[in-house]
Coordinates of C-alpha atoms in Angstrom, one line a residue:
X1 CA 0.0 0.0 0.0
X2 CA 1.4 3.2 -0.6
X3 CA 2.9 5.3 2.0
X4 CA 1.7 8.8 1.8
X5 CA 3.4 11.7 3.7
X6 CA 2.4 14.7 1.8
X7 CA 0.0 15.9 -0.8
X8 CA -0.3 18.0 -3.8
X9 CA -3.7 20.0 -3.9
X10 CA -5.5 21.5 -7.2
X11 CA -8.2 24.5 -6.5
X12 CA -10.2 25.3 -9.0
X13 CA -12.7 28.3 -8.0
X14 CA -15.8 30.1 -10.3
X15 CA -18.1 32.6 -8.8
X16 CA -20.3 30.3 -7.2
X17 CA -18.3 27.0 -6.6
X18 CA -14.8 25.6 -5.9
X19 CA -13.7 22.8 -6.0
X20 CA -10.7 21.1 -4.7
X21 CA -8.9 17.7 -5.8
X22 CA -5.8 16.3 -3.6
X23 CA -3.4 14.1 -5.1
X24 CA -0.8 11.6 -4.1
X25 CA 2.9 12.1 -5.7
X26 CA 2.2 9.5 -7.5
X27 CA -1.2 11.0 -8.9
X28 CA -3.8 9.0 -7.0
X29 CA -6.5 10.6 -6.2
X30 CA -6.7 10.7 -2.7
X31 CA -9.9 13.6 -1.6
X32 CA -11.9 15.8 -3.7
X33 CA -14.2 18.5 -2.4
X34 CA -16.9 21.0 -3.9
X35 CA -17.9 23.9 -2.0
X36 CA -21.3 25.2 -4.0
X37 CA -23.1 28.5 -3.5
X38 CA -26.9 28.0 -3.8
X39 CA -29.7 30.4 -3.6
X40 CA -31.1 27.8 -0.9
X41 CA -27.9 27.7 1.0
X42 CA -24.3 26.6 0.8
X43 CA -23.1 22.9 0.5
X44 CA -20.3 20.7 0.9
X45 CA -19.4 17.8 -1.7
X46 CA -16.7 15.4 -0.3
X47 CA -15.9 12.2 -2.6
X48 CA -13.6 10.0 -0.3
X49 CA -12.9 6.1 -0.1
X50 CA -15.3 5.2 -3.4
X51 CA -18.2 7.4 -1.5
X52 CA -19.6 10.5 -2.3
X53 CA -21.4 12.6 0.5
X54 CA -23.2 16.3 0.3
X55 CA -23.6 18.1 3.4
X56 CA -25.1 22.0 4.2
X57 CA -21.9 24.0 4.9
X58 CA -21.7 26.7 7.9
X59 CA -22.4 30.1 6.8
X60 CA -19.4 31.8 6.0
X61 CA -17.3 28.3 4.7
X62 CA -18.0 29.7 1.2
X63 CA -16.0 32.6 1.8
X64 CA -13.2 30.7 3.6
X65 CA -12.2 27.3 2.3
X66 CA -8.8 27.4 3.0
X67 CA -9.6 26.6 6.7
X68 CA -12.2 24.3 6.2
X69 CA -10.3 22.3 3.3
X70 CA -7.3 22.0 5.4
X71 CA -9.3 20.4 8.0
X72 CA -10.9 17.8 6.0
X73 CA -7.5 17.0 4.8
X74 CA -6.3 16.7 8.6
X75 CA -9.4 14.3 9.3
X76 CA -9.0 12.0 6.6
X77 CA -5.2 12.2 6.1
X78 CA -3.7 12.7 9.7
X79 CA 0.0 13.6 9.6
X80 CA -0.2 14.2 5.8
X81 CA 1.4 17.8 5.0
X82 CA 0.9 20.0 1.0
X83 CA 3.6 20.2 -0.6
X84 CA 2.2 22.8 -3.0
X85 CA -1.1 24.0 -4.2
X86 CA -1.7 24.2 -8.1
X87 CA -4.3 27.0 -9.2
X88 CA -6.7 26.8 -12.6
X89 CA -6.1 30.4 -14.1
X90 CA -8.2 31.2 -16.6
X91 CA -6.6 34.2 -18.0
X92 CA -2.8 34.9 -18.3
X93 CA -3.3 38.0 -20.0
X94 CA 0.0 39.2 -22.7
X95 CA 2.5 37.5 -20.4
X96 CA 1.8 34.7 -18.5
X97 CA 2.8 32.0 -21.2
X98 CA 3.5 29.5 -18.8
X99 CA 3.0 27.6 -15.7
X100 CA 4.4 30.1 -12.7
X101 CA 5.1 29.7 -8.9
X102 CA 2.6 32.8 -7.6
X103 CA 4.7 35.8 -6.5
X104 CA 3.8 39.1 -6.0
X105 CA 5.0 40.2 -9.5
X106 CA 3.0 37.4 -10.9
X107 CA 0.0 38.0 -8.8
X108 CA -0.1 41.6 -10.2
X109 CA -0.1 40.0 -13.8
X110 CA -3.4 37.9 -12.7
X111 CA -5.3 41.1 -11.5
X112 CA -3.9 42.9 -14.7
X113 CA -5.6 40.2 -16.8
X114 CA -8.6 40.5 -15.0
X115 CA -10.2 43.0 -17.2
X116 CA -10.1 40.1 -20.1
X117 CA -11.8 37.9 -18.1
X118 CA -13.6 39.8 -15.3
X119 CA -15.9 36.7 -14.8
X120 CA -13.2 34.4 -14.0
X121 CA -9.9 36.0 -12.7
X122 CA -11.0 37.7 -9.7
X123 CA -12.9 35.0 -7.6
X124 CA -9.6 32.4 -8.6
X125 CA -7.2 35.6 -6.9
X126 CA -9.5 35.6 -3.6
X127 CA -8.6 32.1 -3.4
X128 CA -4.9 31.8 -3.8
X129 CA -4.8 35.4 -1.2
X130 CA -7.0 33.5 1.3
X131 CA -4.7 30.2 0.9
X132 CA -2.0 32.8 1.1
X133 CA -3.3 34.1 4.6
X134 CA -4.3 30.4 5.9
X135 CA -0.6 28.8 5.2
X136 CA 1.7 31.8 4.0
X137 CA 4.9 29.8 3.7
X138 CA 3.1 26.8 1.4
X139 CA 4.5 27.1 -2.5
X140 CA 1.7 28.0 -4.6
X141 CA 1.7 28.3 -8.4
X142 CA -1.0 29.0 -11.3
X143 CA -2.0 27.1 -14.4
X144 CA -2.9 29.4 -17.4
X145 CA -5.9 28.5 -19.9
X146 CA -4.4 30.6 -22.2
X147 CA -0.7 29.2 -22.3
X148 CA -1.5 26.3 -24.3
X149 CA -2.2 28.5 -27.2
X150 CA 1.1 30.7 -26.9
X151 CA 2.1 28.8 -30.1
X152 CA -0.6 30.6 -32.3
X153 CA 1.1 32.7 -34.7
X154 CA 0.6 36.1 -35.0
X155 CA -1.3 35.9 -38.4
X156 CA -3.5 33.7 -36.5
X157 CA -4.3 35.9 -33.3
X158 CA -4.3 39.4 -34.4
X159 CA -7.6 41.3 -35.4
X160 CA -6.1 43.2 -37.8
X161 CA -6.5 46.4 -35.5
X162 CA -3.6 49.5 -35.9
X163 CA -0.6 48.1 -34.6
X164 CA 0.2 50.6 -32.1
X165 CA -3.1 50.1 -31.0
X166 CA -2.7 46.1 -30.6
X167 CA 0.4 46.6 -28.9
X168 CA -1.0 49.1 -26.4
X169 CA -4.1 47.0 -25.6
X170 CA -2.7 43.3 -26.3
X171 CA -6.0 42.7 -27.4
X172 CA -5.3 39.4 -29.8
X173 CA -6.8 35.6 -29.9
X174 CA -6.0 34.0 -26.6
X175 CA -7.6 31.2 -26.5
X176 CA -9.0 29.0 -23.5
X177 CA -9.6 25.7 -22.7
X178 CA -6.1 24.8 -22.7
X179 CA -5.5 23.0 -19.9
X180 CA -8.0 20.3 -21.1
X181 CA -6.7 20.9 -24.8
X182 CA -3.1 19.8 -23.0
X183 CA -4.6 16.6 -21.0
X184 CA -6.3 14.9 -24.2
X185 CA -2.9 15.7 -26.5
X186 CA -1.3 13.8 -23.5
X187 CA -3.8 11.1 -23.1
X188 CA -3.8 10.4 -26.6
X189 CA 0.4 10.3 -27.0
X190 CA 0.1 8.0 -24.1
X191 CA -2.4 6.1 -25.9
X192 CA -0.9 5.9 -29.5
X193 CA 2.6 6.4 -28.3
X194 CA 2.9 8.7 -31.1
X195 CA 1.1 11.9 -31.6
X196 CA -1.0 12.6 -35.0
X197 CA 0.5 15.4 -36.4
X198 CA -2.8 17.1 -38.0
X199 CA -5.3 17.4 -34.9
X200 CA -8.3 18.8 -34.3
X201 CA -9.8 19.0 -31.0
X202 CA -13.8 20.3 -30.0
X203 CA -14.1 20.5 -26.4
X204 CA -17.9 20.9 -25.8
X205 CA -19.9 21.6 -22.6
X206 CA -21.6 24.6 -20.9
X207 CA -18.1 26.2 -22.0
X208 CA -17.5 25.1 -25.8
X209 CA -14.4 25.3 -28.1
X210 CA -12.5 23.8 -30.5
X211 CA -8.5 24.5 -31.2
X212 CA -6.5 23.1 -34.1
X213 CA -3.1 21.3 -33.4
X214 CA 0.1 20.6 -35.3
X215 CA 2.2 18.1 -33.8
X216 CA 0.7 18.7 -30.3
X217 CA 0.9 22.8 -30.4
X218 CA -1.8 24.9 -30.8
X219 CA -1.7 26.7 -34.1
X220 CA -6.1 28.7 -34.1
X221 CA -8.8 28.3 -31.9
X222 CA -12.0 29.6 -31.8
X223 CA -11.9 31.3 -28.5
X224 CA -10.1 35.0 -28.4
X225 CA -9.3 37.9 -26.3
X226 CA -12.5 36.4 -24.0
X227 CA -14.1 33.2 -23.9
X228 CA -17.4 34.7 -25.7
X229 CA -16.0 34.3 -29.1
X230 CA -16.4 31.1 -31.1
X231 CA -19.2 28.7 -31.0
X232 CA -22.5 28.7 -29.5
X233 CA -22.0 27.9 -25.5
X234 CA -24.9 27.4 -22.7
X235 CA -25.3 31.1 -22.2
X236 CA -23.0 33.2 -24.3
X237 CA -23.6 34.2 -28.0
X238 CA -20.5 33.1 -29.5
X239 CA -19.1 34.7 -32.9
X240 CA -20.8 37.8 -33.5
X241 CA -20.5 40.5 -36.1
X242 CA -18.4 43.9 -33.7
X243 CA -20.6 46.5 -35.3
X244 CA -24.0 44.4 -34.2
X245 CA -22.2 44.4 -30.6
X246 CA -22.4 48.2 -31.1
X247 CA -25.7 48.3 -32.6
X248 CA -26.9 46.4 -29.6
X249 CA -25.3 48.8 -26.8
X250 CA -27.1 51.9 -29.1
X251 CA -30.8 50.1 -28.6
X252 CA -30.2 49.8 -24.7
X253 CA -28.9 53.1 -24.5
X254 CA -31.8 54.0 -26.2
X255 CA -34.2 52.2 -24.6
X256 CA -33.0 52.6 -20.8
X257 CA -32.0 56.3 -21.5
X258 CA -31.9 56.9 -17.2
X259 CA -29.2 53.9 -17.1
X260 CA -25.7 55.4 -16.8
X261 CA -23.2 54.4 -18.7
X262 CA -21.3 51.8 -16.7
X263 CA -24.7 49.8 -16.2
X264 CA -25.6 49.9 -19.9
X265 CA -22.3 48.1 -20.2
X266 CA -22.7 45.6 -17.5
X267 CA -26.2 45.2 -18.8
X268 CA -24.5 44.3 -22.4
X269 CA -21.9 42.0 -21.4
X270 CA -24.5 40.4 -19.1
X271 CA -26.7 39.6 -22.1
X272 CA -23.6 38.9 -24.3
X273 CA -22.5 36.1 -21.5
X274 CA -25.5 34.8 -19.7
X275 CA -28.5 35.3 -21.5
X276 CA -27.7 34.5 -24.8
X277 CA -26.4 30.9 -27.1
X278 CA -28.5 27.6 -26.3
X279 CA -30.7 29.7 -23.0
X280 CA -31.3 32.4 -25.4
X281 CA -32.5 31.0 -28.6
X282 CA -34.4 27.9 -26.6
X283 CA -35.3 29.0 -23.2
X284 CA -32.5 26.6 -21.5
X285 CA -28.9 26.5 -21.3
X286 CA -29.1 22.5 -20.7
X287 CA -28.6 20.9 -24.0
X288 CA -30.3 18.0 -22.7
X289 CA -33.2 19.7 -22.3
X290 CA -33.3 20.5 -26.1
X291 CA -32.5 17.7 -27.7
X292 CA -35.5 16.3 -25.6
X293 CA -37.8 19.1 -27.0
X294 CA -36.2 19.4 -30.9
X295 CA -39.1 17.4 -32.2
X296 CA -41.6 19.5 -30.9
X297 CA -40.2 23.0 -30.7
X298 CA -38.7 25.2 -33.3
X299 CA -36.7 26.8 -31.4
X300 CA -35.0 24.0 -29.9
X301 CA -34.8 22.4 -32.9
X302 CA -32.6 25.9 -34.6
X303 CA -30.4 26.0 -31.4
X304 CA -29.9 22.5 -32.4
X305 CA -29.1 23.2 -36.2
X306 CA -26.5 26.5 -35.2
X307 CA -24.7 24.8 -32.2
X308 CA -23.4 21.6 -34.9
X309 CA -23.6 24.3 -38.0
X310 CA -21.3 25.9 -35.7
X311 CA -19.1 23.2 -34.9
X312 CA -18.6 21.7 -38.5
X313 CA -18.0 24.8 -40.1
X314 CA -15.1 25.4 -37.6
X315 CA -14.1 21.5 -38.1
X316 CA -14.1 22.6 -41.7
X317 CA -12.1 25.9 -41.6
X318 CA -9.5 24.1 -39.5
X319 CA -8.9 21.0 -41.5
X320 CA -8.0 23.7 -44.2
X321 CA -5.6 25.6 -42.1
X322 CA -3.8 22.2 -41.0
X323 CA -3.3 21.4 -44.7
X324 CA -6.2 18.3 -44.1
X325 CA -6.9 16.3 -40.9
X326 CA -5.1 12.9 -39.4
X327 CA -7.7 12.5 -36.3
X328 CA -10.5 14.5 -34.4
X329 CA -11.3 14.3 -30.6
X330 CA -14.2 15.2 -28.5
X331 CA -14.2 16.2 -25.2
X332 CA -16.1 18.0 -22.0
X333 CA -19.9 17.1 -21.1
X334 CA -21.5 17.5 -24.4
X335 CA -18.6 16.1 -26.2
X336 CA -18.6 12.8 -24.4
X337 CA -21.9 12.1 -23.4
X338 CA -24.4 12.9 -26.7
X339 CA -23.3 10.6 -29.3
X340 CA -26.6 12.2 -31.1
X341 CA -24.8 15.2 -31.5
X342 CA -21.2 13.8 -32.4
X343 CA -23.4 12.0 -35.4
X344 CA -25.1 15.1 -36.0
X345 CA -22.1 17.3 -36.4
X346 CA -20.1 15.2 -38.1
X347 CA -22.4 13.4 -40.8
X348 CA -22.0 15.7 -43.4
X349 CA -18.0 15.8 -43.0
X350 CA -17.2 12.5 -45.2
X351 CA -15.6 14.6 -47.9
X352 CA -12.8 15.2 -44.8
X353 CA -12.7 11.1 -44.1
X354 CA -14.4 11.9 -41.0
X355 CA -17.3 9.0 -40.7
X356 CA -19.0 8.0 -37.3
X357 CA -19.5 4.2 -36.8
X358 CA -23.0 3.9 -35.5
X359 CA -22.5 1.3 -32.7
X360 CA -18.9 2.2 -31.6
X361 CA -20.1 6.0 -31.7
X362 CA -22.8 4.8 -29.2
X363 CA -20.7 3.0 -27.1
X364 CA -17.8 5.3 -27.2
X365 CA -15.0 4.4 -24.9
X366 CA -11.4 6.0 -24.5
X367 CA -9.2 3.3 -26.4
X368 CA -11.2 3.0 -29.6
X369 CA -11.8 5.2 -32.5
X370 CA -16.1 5.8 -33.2
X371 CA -15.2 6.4 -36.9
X372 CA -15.1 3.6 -39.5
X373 CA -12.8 1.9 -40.8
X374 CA -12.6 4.0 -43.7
X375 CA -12.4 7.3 -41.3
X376 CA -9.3 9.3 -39.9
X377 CA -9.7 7.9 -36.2
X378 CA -12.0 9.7 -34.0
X379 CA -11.8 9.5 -29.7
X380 CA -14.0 10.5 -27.5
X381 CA -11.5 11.4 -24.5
X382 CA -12.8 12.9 -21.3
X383 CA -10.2 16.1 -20.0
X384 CA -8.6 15.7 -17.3
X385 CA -7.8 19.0 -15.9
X386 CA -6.8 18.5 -12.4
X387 CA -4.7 16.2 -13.4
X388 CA -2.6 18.5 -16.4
X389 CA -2.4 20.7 -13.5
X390 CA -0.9 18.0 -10.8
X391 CA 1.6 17.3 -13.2
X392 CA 2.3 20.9 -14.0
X393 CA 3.1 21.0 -10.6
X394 CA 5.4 18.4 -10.7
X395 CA 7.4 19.7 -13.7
X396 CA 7.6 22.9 -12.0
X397 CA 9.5 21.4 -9.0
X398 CA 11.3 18.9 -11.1
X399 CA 10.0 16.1 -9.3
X400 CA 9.2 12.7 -10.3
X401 CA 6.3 10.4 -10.3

C-alpha cells in the first residue's frame, strides 16, 4: 500500500463554486471536495474512499475554504502535510505563457488580466490570497488556460487592429480551454505512443471550443481575447459581427435612457455572456433539455441546427488551415456524453474522411476510435484537468512520479 506523507492540492474556484482535488505524488487521487453557492444555502461535496457525501456547509465556509479544506485533509489524512497547491487560471493575460510559482510580481499580472476575463480572474485571486493568509509559507503556483495556445502565430491571433493600438491594448486571440486541450494531447500520445500530427480537437460543454493542433501545439482556436468568441456555449452568444455588438449597446442606451453608462455596459456583457447561445434561442442553457424538446419545438430544434452548424463549419475551416486532418477528438460534457450530436455534427464531413461508426459512436470508450474503418480515427476522451495541473506542478518542482 502506498505510504503517503504529503500531498499536492489543485483549487479550482468560479463565482459560485470551488472545487478542490488532492493528489498523491504518485497521482492517485486521494480527496476531492466542492464547495457550492446555492440560492437555498451553501453545500459541501466530499468524494472520499469510493463514497460520495453532500452536506449543508456553515455560513461563512463559502467565503473561507482554505480553513475548512485543510481540516478535512487533517481528518481523513492525519499527519499528511501539502507540498504545494496548483491553481486553474483562466486568463494569463500578454504574459503569463507558462505555468508560474505565484509571487507578488506574478499575482499583479493575474489582477492585470482581470479586465479580459472579469468573470473568471478575480474570484480564482481571492482564493490563492486566502490560501496565502491560511498557510503563508506553502508554495503555490498557477496554471494558465491561455498558455497552451502561446504557439498561435501572430497571423493567426491578431484582429487586424492598428498596430500601435494592438500593442498598447494586447488585445489578440488567446484562446481557453487549454488545460483540457493539453490533458487529451497527452492522453492520446500515451495512448498511441505517437502523436497525430494534424489534430483537431472540439471541447464541448456549458463552455465550448475547438483548437487546431500541429504536432501537439496549438496553431487557431476559436476562443479569443475572451471566452465569448467562437461557437454557440450554454449562455453566451458566441461569434458575433463587432458593429451588431455596437448596434446592440445603441438600442439599450436608447431604450434605458436613465441607465448610466457603466450599467448599460454591464447590462450588455450580461446579455452577451449569460443570457444568450442555447438559453437564449431555446429558453435553457441545458442541451439536454433541447434535444429532448427538438421534435416539438422550433426553437429547440434551430439551437440544435446553429450549435453543430457551428461546430462543422469550424471543423471545416481548420482541416484547411492544417493542410487536411489525421484525427478529431471530442471532449467536456456535451462532447462525451451525446453521441446524437457527435453523429449530427459530423455526418456531413465525409468529404474530410471523418465517418462516425454507428455502434462504436454509441458506445464510445477512450481506447477506440467511433469512426469507421474507412475514417481518420475519432476519440471520444474525457479532460482531465486536475490532473494536467498536478503534473504541472510536478514539472515545476522537477519532481518525479
Amino acid at each position: 500500500m502506498e505510504q503517503i506523507n504529503h500531498g499536492i492540492l489543485v483549487a479550482n474556484a468560479g463565482s459560485s463554486s470551488i472545487k478542490y482535488h488532492l493528489f498523491a505524488p504518485s497521482g492517485t487521487t486521494l480527496l476531492r471536495a466542492q464547495y457550492d453557492r446555492t440560492s437555498s444555502g451553501d453545500t459541501c461535496t466530499i468524494e472520499y474512499g469510493g463514497r460520495t457525501n453532500t452536506t449543508p456547509s456553515p455560513k461563512g465556509v463559502f467565503s473561507n475554504t482554505a480553513s475548512d479544506m485543510s481540516g478535512l485533509i487533517a481528518r481523513h489524512y492525519p499527519g499528511l502535510s501539502l507540498a504545494s497547491i496548483g491553481f486553474r487560471i483562466v486568463h494569463g493575460g500578454f504574459h503569463l505563457k507558462e505555468t508560474s510559482w505565484l509571487t507578488e510580481e506574478v499575482m499583479a499580472m493575474i489582477d492585470a488580466a482581470s479586465s479580459l476575463a472579469p468573470l473568471h480572474n478575480p474570484p480564482c485571486l481571492d482564493l490563492i490570497h486566502a490560501w496565502q493568509k491560511h498557510l503563508p509559507h506553502l508554495p503555490m503556483f498557477g496554471v494558465f488556460d491561455t498558455a497552451f495556445h502561446a504557439t498561435i502565430p501572430h497571423f493567426a491571433s491578431t484582429y487586424a487592429l492598428p498596430s500601435a493600438l494592438e500593442e498598447e491594448t494586447h488585445i489578440r486571440k488567446y484562446g481557453f480551454h487549454g488545460i483540457a486541450y493539453a490533458s487529451v494531447v497527452r492522453q492520446l500520445e500515451e495512448l498511441l505512443g505517437y502523436l497525430p500530427e494534424r489534430l483537431i480537437a472540439c471541447h464541448l460543454g456549458s463552455g465550448s471550443s475547438i483548437c487546431a493542433m500541429y504536432q501537439g501545439k496549438s496553431v487557431d482556436t476559436s476562443m479569443g481575447t475572451t471566452p465569448l468568441e467562437g461557437l454557440i456555449m450554454a449562455t453566451r452568444t458566441g461569434d458575433m459581427d463587432p458593429g451588431s455588438i455596437l448596434l446592440l449597446e445603441e438600442y439599450l442606451r436608447t431604450t434605458y435612457p436613465e441607465e448610466t453608462e457603466e450599467e448599460t455596459e454591464a447590462k450588455l456583457r450580461h446579455i452577451l455572456s449569460k443570457e444568450s447561445g442555447l438559453l437564449g434561442m431555446a429558453g435553457t442553457p441545458d442541451m439536454r433539455e433541447i434535444l429532448a424538446m427538438e421534435a416539438t419545438s422550433d426553437r429547440a430544434a434551430l439551437a440544435v441546427a446553429a450549435y453543430t452548424y457551428r461546430v462543422r463549419k469550424y471543423i471545416g475551416a481548420y482541416a484547411a488551415a492544417l493542410g487536411g486532418i489525421d484525427g478529431l477528438i471530442f471532449s467536456g460534457g456535451i462532447g462525451e456524453g451525446s453521441d446524437y450530436l457527435r453523429e449530427k455534427i459530423l455526418s456531413p464531413l465525409t468529404f474530410l474522411g471523418l465517418a462516425v461508426d454507428p455502434e462504436k459512436n454509441q458506445n464510445a470508450e477512450k481506447r477506440q476510435s467511433i469512426g469507421r474503418a474507412s475514417s481518420h480515427p475519432i476519440w471520444v476522451m474525457g479532460a482531465e484537468e486536475d490532473k494536467e495541473i498536478f503534473l504541472e506542478g510536478l514539472k515545476l518542482t522537477g519532481t518525479q512520479r
